[in-house]
Tab-separated table of C-alpha atoms and ligand atoms in Angstrom:
chain	number	residue	atom	x	y	z
A	198	UNK	CA	-48.235	29.673	63.390
A	199	UNK	CA	-49.628	30.818	60.087
A	200	UNK	CA	-52.323	32.838	58.450
A	201	UNK	CA	-54.823	30.963	56.214
A	202	UNK	CA	-56.679	32.942	53.600
A	203	UNK	CA	-59.367	31.589	51.360
A	204	UNK	CA	-60.308	33.813	48.396
A	205	UNK	CA	-63.515	33.125	46.533
A	206	UNK	CA	-63.274	29.400	46.872
A	207	UNK	CA	-66.128	27.320	45.605
A	208	UNK	CA	-66.590	23.588	45.403
A	209	UNK	CA	-69.128	21.727	43.204
A	210	UNK	CA	-69.662	17.995	42.883
A	211	UNK	CA	-71.219	17.666	39.404
A	212	UNK	CA	-74.154	20.132	39.554
A	213	UNK	CA	-74.320	20.312	43.285
A	214	UNK	CA	-72.707	23.285	44.981
A	215	UNK	CA	-71.183	22.077	48.286
A	216	UNK	CA	-69.445	25.380	49.076
A	217	UNK	CA	-70.611	28.692	47.591
A	218	UNK	CA	-67.956	31.244	46.729
A	219	UNK	CA	-66.457	32.195	50.110
A	220	UNK	CA	-63.827	34.495	51.554
A	221	UNK	CA	-62.214	34.091	54.878
A	222	UNK	CA	-59.041	35.047	56.657
A	223	UNK	CA	-57.936	32.935	59.676
A	224	UNK	CA	-55.400	34.860	61.615
A	225	UNK	CA	-52.051	33.747	62.954
A	226	UNK	CA	-52.552	31.835	66.249
A	227	UNK	CA	-56.276	31.933	66.086
A	228	UNK	CA	-58.630	29.086	67.187
A	229	UNK	CA	-61.155	29.377	64.408
A	230	UNK	CA	-64.369	27.295	64.320
A	231	UNK	CA	-66.389	26.332	61.276
A	232	UNK	CA	-69.864	25.736	62.623
A	233	UNK	CA	-73.080	24.616	60.955
A	234	UNK	CA	-75.576	21.766	60.591
A	235	UNK	CA	-74.864	18.515	58.833
A	236	UNK	CA	-74.222	18.927	55.057
A	237	UNK	CA	-73.533	22.672	55.153
A	238	UNK	CA	-69.958	22.330	53.685
A	239	UNK	CA	-67.760	22.505	56.752
A	240	UNK	CA	-65.731	19.357	56.025
A	241	UNK	CA	-65.460	20.213	52.316
A	242	UNK	CA	-64.001	23.658	53.316
A	243	UNK	CA	-61.607	22.086	55.709
A	244	UNK	CA	-60.531	19.479	53.179
A	245	UNK	CA	-59.806	22.263	50.638
A	246	UNK	CA	-57.608	24.026	53.148
A	247	UNK	CA	-55.825	20.750	53.880
A	248	UNK	CA	-55.232	19.975	50.183
A	249	UNK	CA	-57.377	16.893	50.225
A	250	UNK	CA	-59.931	18.405	47.888
A	251	UNK	CA	-59.266	20.752	44.977
A	252	UNK	CA	-61.490	23.803	44.842
A	253	UNK	CA	-63.551	24.226	41.675
A	254	UNK	CA	-62.446	27.850	41.672
A	255	UNK	CA	-60.780	30.313	43.943
A	256	UNK	CA	-57.488	30.437	45.850
A	257	UNK	CA	-56.049	29.170	49.167
A	258	UNK	CA	-53.128	31.107	50.663
A	259	UNK	CA	-50.955	29.961	53.553
A	260	UNK	CA	-48.844	32.773	54.894
A	261	UNK	CA	-49.526	34.607	51.624
A	262	UNK	CA	-48.175	31.694	49.581
A	263	UNK	CA	-50.714	30.339	47.041
A	264	UNK	CA	-51.079	26.652	48.009
A	265	UNK	CA	-54.194	25.951	45.974
A	266	UNK	CA	-52.516	23.350	43.825
A	267	UNK	CA	-50.092	21.979	46.392
A	268	UNK	CA	-50.699	18.454	47.637
A	269	UNK	CA	-51.606	17.951	51.308
A	270	UNK	CA	-48.202	16.597	52.126
A	271	UNK	CA	-46.577	19.829	50.793
A	272	UNK	CA	-48.668	22.239	52.881
A	273	UNK	CA	-47.168	21.699	56.328
A	274	UNK	CA	-50.635	21.417	57.834
A	275	UNK	CA	-51.732	18.662	60.304
A	276	UNK	CA	-55.176	17.297	59.652
A	277	UNK	CA	-56.501	15.613	62.761
A	278	UNK	CA	-59.245	13.413	61.444
A	279	UNK	CA	-59.864	11.298	64.391
A	280	UNK	CA	-57.976	11.507	67.616
A	281	UNK	CA	-58.078	7.763	68.053
A	282	UNK	CA	-56.291	6.883	64.837
A	283	UNK	CA	-53.066	5.406	66.282
A	284	UNK	CA	-50.959	2.273	65.746
A	285	UNK	CA	-52.226	0.081	68.620
A	286	UNK	CA	-49.392	-2.474	68.495
A	287	UNK	CA	-46.692	0.280	68.903
A	288	UNK	CA	-45.803	1.947	72.147
A	289	UNK	CA	-46.425	5.675	72.716
A	290	UNK	CA	-42.856	6.654	71.891
A	291	UNK	CA	-42.972	4.983	68.489
A	292	UNK	CA	-46.393	6.391	67.680
A	293	UNK	CA	-44.989	9.835	68.345
A	294	UNK	CA	-41.719	9.093	66.433
A	295	UNK	CA	-43.492	7.794	63.390
A	296	UNK	CA	-44.290	11.008	61.496
A	297	UNK	CA	-40.782	12.313	62.278
A	298	UNK	CA	-39.071	9.195	60.960
A	299	UNK	CA	-41.187	9.479	57.823
A	300	UNK	CA	-39.714	13.011	57.427
A	301	UNK	CA	-36.176	11.676	58.081
A	302	UNK	CA	-35.377	13.703	61.164
A	303	UNK	CA	-32.200	12.786	63.104
A	304	UNK	CA	-32.460	10.554	66.162
A	305	UNK	CA	-31.504	13.437	68.447
A	306	UNK	CA	-34.126	15.739	67.004
A	307	UNK	CA	-36.772	13.032	67.259
A	308	UNK	CA	-35.997	12.445	70.973
A	309	UNK	CA	-36.000	16.192	71.698
A	310	UNK	CA	-39.355	16.680	70.075
A	311	UNK	CA	-40.875	13.601	71.717
A	312	UNK	CA	-39.770	14.712	75.182
A	313	UNK	CA	-41.090	18.212	74.554
A	314	UNK	CA	-44.536	17.015	73.415
A	315	UNK	CA	-44.791	14.311	76.129
A	316	UNK	CA	-44.082	16.976	78.737
A	317	UNK	CA	-46.605	19.348	77.264
A	318	UNK	CA	-49.310	16.731	77.088
A	319	UNK	CA	-48.363	15.105	80.442
A	320	UNK	CA	-47.740	11.703	78.953
A	321	UNK	CA	-44.055	11.372	79.798
A	322	UNK	CA	-44.796	8.402	82.053
A	323	UNK	CA	-46.525	6.534	79.259
A	324	UNK	CA	-43.801	6.656	76.575
A	325	UNK	CA	-43.009	2.911	76.938
A	326	UNK	CA	-46.657	1.796	77.234
A	327	UNK	CA	-48.465	0.119	74.388
A	328	UNK	CA	-51.239	2.274	72.912
A	329	UNK	CA	-53.752	-0.598	73.012
A	330	UNK	CA	-53.619	-0.637	76.858
A	331	UNK	CA	-54.244	3.081	77.345
A	332	UNK	CA	-57.347	4.734	78.729
A	333	UNK	CA	-59.468	6.917	76.337
A	334	UNK	CA	-58.059	10.300	77.547
A	335	UNK	CA	-54.434	9.152	77.262
A	336	UNK	CA	-54.999	7.788	73.815
A	337	UNK	CA	-56.513	11.086	72.772
A	338	UNK	CA	-53.458	12.953	74.128
A	339	UNK	CA	-51.040	10.627	72.265
A	340	UNK	CA	-52.935	11.143	69.022
A	341	UNK	CA	-52.753	14.929	69.541
A	342	UNK	CA	-49.113	14.561	70.312
A	343	UNK	CA	-48.575	12.826	67.013
A	344	UNK	CA	-49.983	15.808	65.210
A	345	UNK	CA	-48.107	18.343	67.280
A	346	UNK	CA	-44.718	16.695	67.148
A	347	UNK	CA	-44.398	17.668	63.414
A	348	UNK	CA	-44.698	21.346	64.434
A	349	UNK	CA	-46.980	22.102	61.485
A	350	UNK	CA	-48.009	25.590	60.510
A	351	UNK	CA	-51.670	24.857	61.329
A	352	UNK	CA	-53.982	22.213	62.754
A	353	UNK	CA	-57.197	21.286	61.063
A	354	UNK	CA	-59.660	19.287	63.176
A	355	UNK	CA	-62.878	17.750	61.962
A	356	UNK	CA	-65.219	16.998	64.834
A	357	UNK	CA	-62.384	15.354	66.746
A	358	UNK	CA	-64.504	14.854	69.855
A	359	UNK	CA	-67.555	13.598	68.049
A	360	UNK	CA	-67.564	10.067	69.468
A	361	UNK	CA	-66.892	10.962	73.117
A	362	UNK	CA	-69.418	10.981	75.908
A	363	UNK	CA	-70.538	14.357	77.258
A	364	UNK	CA	-68.288	14.572	80.327
A	365	UNK	CA	-65.111	13.472	78.609
A	366	UNK	CA	-65.914	15.735	75.678
A	367	UNK	CA	-66.117	18.757	77.996
A	368	UNK	CA	-62.815	17.870	79.435
A	369	UNK	CA	-61.146	17.431	76.073
A	370	UNK	CA	-62.577	20.755	74.840
A	371	UNK	CA	-60.679	22.434	77.717
A	372	UNK	CA	-57.539	20.460	77.065
A	373	UNK	CA	-57.549	21.214	73.343
A	374	UNK	CA	-58.031	24.891	73.903
A	375	UNK	CA	-55.299	25.023	76.579
A	376	UNK	CA	-52.944	23.115	74.242
A	377	UNK	CA	-53.705	25.513	71.399
A	378	UNK	CA	-52.729	28.426	73.684
A	379	UNK	CA	-49.518	26.713	74.879
A	380	UNK	CA	-48.210	25.868	71.367
A	381	UNK	CA	-49.408	29.157	69.857
A	382	UNK	CA	-50.745	27.355	66.803
A	383	UNK	CA	-53.395	28.305	64.211
A	384	UNK	CA	-56.291	25.891	64.560
A	385	UNK	CA	-59.317	25.421	62.311
A	386	UNK	CA	-61.920	23.305	64.074
A	387	UNK	CA	-65.135	21.907	62.562
A	388	UNK	CA	-68.176	21.196	64.676
A	389	UNK	CA	-71.953	21.157	64.421
A	390	UNK	CA	-72.154	21.810	68.193
A	391	UNK	CA	-72.782	25.470	68.879
A	392	UNK	CA	-71.846	25.169	72.521
A	393	UNK	CA	-68.503	23.693	71.637
A	394	UNK	CA	-67.960	26.437	69.061
A	395	UNK	CA	-68.920	29.240	71.504
A	396	UNK	CA	-66.757	27.930	74.317
A	397	UNK	CA	-63.659	27.209	72.289
A	398	UNK	CA	-63.502	29.609	69.322
A	399	UNK	CA	-61.713	32.951	69.195
A	400	UNK	CA	-63.918	33.401	66.135
A	401	UNK	CA	-66.604	31.351	64.506
A	402	UNK	CA	-67.889	31.133	60.976
A	403	UNK	CA	-71.514	29.959	60.770
A	404	UNK	CA	-72.233	28.021	57.576
A	405	UNK	CA	-75.573	27.007	56.076
A	406	UNK	CA	-76.270	25.372	52.692
A	407	UNK	CA	-72.680	25.882	51.526
A	408	UNK	CA	-72.542	29.579	52.453
A	409	UNK	CA	-70.666	31.372	55.275
A	410	UNK	CA	-73.500	33.438	56.748
A	411	UNK	CA	-71.449	35.314	59.326
A	412	UNK	CA	-68.097	35.190	61.012
A	413	UNK	CA	-66.874	36.931	64.128
A	414	UNK	CA	-66.324	36.638	67.903
A	415	UNK	CA	-68.779	34.309	69.703
A	416	UNK	CA	-70.234	37.263	71.660
A	417	UNK	CA	-70.800	39.357	68.508
A	418	UNK	CA	-72.486	36.489	66.731
A	419	UNK	CA	-74.656	35.748	69.770
A	420	UNK	CA	-75.776	39.357	70.296
A	421	UNK	CA	-75.880	40.444	66.663
A	422	UNK	CA	-76.885	37.553	64.433
A	423	UNK	CA	-76.767	38.660	60.831
A	424	UNK	CA	-79.585	36.341	59.795
A	425	UNK	CA	-82.512	34.570	61.419
A	426	UNK	CA	-80.811	31.263	60.837
A	427	UNK	CA	-77.722	32.382	62.770
A	428	UNK	CA	-80.010	33.656	65.570
A	429	UNK	CA	-81.710	30.326	65.844
A	430	UNK	CA	-78.628	28.100	65.395
A	431	UNK	CA	-76.598	29.835	68.104
A	432	UNK	CA	-77.789	29.904	71.692
A	433	UNK	CA	-79.505	27.396	73.893
A	434	UNK	CA	-82.347	27.882	74.242
A	435	UNK	CA	-82.476	29.498	70.790
A	436	UNK	CA	-83.605	33.019	69.926
A	437	UNK	CA	-87.326	33.727	70.093
A	438	UNK	CA	-88.993	35.156	67.005
A	439	UNK	CA	-91.975	37.442	67.201
A	440	UNK	CA	-93.707	38.270	63.923
A	441	UNK	CA	-94.431	42.006	63.680
A	442	UNK	CA	-96.749	41.352	60.777
A	443	UNK	CA	-96.381	44.754	59.418
A	444	UNK	CA	-93.682	46.714	57.654
A	445	UNK	CA	-91.797	49.057	59.937
A	446	UNK	CA	-91.643	52.403	58.136
A	447	UNK	CA	-88.488	54.530	57.805
A	448	UNK	CA	-88.022	56.789	60.805
A	449	UNK	CA	-90.619	54.901	62.740
A	450	UNK	CA	-89.310	54.575	66.287
A	451	UNK	CA	-91.699	51.912	67.544
A	452	UNK	CA	-93.264	48.667	66.344
A	453	UNK	CA	-96.724	47.449	67.072
A	454	UNK	CA	-97.287	43.954	68.406
A	455	UNK	CA	-100.771	43.003	69.449
A	456	UNK	CA	-101.775	46.685	69.539
A	457	UNK	CA	-98.976	47.584	71.962
A	458	UNK	CA	-96.043	49.837	71.007
A	459	UNK	CA	-92.461	48.680	71.528
A	460	UNK	CA	-89.409	50.861	70.886
A	461	UNK	CA	-87.278	50.015	67.893
A	462	UNK	CA	-83.658	49.037	68.533
A	463	UNK	CA	-81.272	51.995	68.027
A	464	UNK	CA	-79.216	50.404	65.357
A	465	UNK	CA	-82.275	49.388	63.281
A	466	UNK	CA	-82.115	50.758	59.687
A	467	UNK	CA	-85.138	50.232	57.652
A	468	UNK	CA	-84.856	49.385	53.993
A	469	UNK	CA	-87.792	48.465	51.918
A	470	UNK	CA	-88.344	45.229	53.795
A	471	UNK	CA	-91.741	43.741	54.555
A	472	UNK	CA	-93.363	41.739	57.312
A	473	UNK	CA	-90.539	42.184	59.773
A	474	UNK	CA	-89.742	39.633	62.514
A	475	UNK	CA	-88.230	40.537	65.881
A	476	UNK	CA	-85.618	38.219	67.391
A	477	UNK	CA	-85.110	38.236	71.142
A	478	UNK	CA	-82.814	36.148	73.227
A	479	UNK	CA	-84.442	34.219	76.139
A	480	UNK	CA	-82.621	36.276	78.762
A	481	UNK	CA	-83.841	39.517	77.217
A	482	UNK	CA	-87.535	38.494	77.658
A	483	UNK	CA	-89.309	38.905	80.966
A	484	UNK	CA	-92.594	38.511	82.675
A	485	UNK	CA	-94.504	41.745	82.751
A	486	UNK	CA	-97.340	43.185	84.883
A	487	UNK	CA	-98.116	45.947	82.473
A	488	UNK	CA	-97.891	45.702	78.686
A	489	UNK	CA	-96.832	42.445	77.127
A	490	UNK	CA	-97.820	39.602	74.856
A	491	UNK	CA	-100.435	37.483	76.588
A	492	UNK	CA	-99.516	33.791	76.939
A	493	UNK	CA	-99.827	30.646	79.024
A	494	UNK	CA	-97.113	28.776	80.917
A	495	UNK	CA	-96.546	25.561	78.967
A	496	UNK	CA	-93.423	24.289	80.756
A	497	UNK	CA	-90.959	25.163	83.462
A	498	UNK	CA	-87.413	23.713	83.569
A	499	UNK	CA	-85.355	24.114	86.797
A	500	UNK	CA	-81.669	24.422	85.842
A	501	UNK	CA	-80.090	25.081	89.208
A	502	UNK	CA	-79.068	28.666	88.819
A	503	UNK	CA	-82.108	29.683	86.800
A	504	UNK	CA	-85.381	28.476	85.252
A	505	UNK	CA	-86.476	28.351	81.644
A	506	UNK	CA	-90.198	29.026	81.152
A	507	UNK	CA	-91.917	27.981	77.977
A	508	UNK	CA	-94.759	30.303	77.177
A	509	UNK	CA	-97.356	29.674	74.515
A	510	UNK	CA	-98.841	32.783	72.914
A	511	UNK	CA	-100.817	33.347	69.851
A	512	UNK	CA	-97.642	34.455	68.053
A	513	UNK	CA	-95.662	31.304	68.846
A	514	UNK	CA	-93.945	29.430	71.691
A	515	UNK	CA	-91.260	31.345	73.531
A	516	UNK	CA	-88.548	30.331	75.972
A	517	UNK	CA	-87.630	32.867	78.598
A	518	UNK	CA	-84.940	32.775	81.219
A	519	UNK	CA	-86.180	33.700	84.718
A	520	UNK	CA	-84.801	33.523	88.236
A	521	UNK	CA	-85.432	30.478	90.432
A	522	UNK	CA	-87.824	32.403	92.644
A	523	UNK	CA	-90.442	32.526	89.893
A	524	UNK	CA	-93.082	29.886	90.753
A	525	UNK	CA	-95.787	29.597	88.154
A	526	UNK	CA	-98.168	26.750	87.603
A	527	UNK	CA	-98.414	25.130	84.199
A	528	UNK	CA	-101.392	26.846	82.540
A	529	UNK	CA	-100.943	30.204	84.374
A	530	UNK	CA	-101.773	33.284	82.394
A	531	UNK	CA	-98.861	35.674	82.021
A	532	UNK	CA	-97.702	38.607	79.884
A	533	UNK	CA	-94.270	38.668	78.363
A	534	UNK	CA	-92.297	41.640	77.260
A	535	UNK	CA	-88.664	42.211	76.165
A	536	UNK	CA	-85.743	44.548	76.204
A	537	UNK	CA	-86.301	46.159	72.811
A	538	UNK	CA	-82.853	47.550	72.428
A	539	UNK	CA	-81.311	44.097	72.367
A	540	UNK	CA	-83.877	42.845	69.862
A	541	UNK	CA	-82.902	42.162	66.258
A	542	UNK	CA	-85.236	43.051	63.462
A	543	UNK	CA	-85.142	40.681	60.515
A	544	UNK	CA	-86.605	41.151	57.069
A	545	UNK	CA	-89.476	38.647	56.735
A	546	UNK	CA	-88.569	37.755	53.172
A	547	UNK	CA	-84.744	37.564	53.192
A	548	UNK	CA	-84.260	36.688	56.925
A	549	UNK	CA	-81.398	39.257	57.011
A	550	UNK	CA	-80.966	41.554	60.037
A	551	UNK	CA	-81.840	45.189	59.325
A	552	UNK	CA	-79.246	46.881	61.500
A	553	UNK	CA	-76.638	49.486	60.685
A	554	UNK	CA	-73.660	47.140	61.100
A	555	UNK	CA	-74.951	44.832	58.404
A	556	UNK	CA	-76.238	47.330	55.875
A	557	UNK	CA	-73.739	48.833	53.431
B	800	ATP	P1	-71.281	16.733	58.015
B	800	ATP	O1	-71.009	17.229	59.433
B	800	ATP	O2	-72.533	15.906	57.949
B	800	ATP	O3	-70.090	16.059	57.448
B	800	ATP	P2	-70.570	19.053	56.566
B	800	ATP	O4	-71.064	20.410	56.936
B	800	ATP	O5	-69.143	18.731	56.926
B	800	ATP	O6	-71.548	17.960	57.129
B	800	ATP	P3	-69.751	18.305	53.882
B	800	ATP	O7	-69.264	16.962	54.279
B	800	ATP	O8	-68.738	19.357	53.592
B	800	ATP	O9	-70.810	18.878	54.990
B	800	ATP	O10	-70.743	18.100	52.674
B	800	ATP	C1	-71.407	19.217	52.037
B	800	ATP	C2	-72.313	18.671	50.979
B	800	ATP	O11	-71.481	18.142	49.933
B	800	ATP	C3	-73.142	17.488	51.467
B	800	ATP	O12	-74.407	17.596	50.861
B	800	ATP	C4	-72.472	16.312	50.968
B	800	ATP	O13	-73.326	15.235	50.668
B	800	ATP	C5	-71.822	16.814	49.645
B	800	ATP	N1	-70.522	16.124	49.325
B	800	ATP	C6	-69.443	16.093	50.066
B	800	ATP	N2	-68.466	15.403	49.513
B	800	ATP	C7	-69.008	14.921	48.309
B	800	ATP	C8	-68.505	14.139	47.238
B	800	ATP	N3	-67.268	13.625	47.256
B	800	ATP	N4	-69.327	13.878	46.227
B	800	ATP	C9	-70.609	14.390	46.199
B	800	ATP	N5	-71.102	15.144	47.168
B	800	ATP	C10	-70.367	15.400	48.227
């Protein structure tokens, strides 16, 4: 276990800023996810933590020790690039023993550790089998075992499940998370898949264009996105955005949309922003018989336990989560309203949320 701290680290490649100055503390024993779209700087951040890339400026601390200029091999961190990177001609035992032999551990210590890891990963029966003959899931476990057997201070994983099919991926997500809990490790996990991040992470940092936009517990990021980008990147279906098209005045306790008044969320704090945008999660929107935004049903997806309706209105296309009993024909005219206290008001110019928890 260990605490990883990054202080004002920045990485540029020539003139291009891959990671803007960032601060982050990853706690002892935490499963921390770096999440964001392709090219946002996740891998570069992870590589700097690993010691595979030198920051242009800033510091990296591992258990309060400054490791910024230490080589990867001196950091006691396991970087799991690809869970299938094994020696196919060797058997499982030798694959597990390899990193320990490199570190010149005694035979007894090597055997003790291999037995411990094999037991933990339920691969004891495979120790004499050749890796080339193993099924995908077993290979993945062996590769994980090879990282664990060193007992590093932290594990860094870069999209380790990227190449797997959906069903196996889901299973491996569960296994990885369970394993993390069992070995009480600190894990930093990179993914562009928000569902994977939400289901696995104790905390998530959402990155975009080299910047960490927000970090926190999955539920906090989902319910209180700090920017419009975070609101749209997290959640499936994504957050709906309703343009208010006017500036909400200080002390104003309602907003006007299509000539109807809606209460302003309690934590809303106006600054001098303009052209505000309301963000509402699909499950916080509903069909209304009274006031609401007029629209037309464009699509209806049956998802077993619920339905997702796509409604087209003059403000945009919205997805709302409704119960299975709702039977509406495509083209039906409806009105949609929303739970205004769970709405987030964003500044139309900066895309930043205007709520008390985000305003200094
Ligand atoms: P992906 O999931 O696609 O790998 P990412 O979020 O991990 O995306 P990075 O790999 O960290 O993104 O890359 C961030 C940006 O820095 C990208 O625009 C990438 O092209 C650029 N970059 C990364 N490494 C280098 C390098 N060695 N030289 C120049 N540019 C680089």
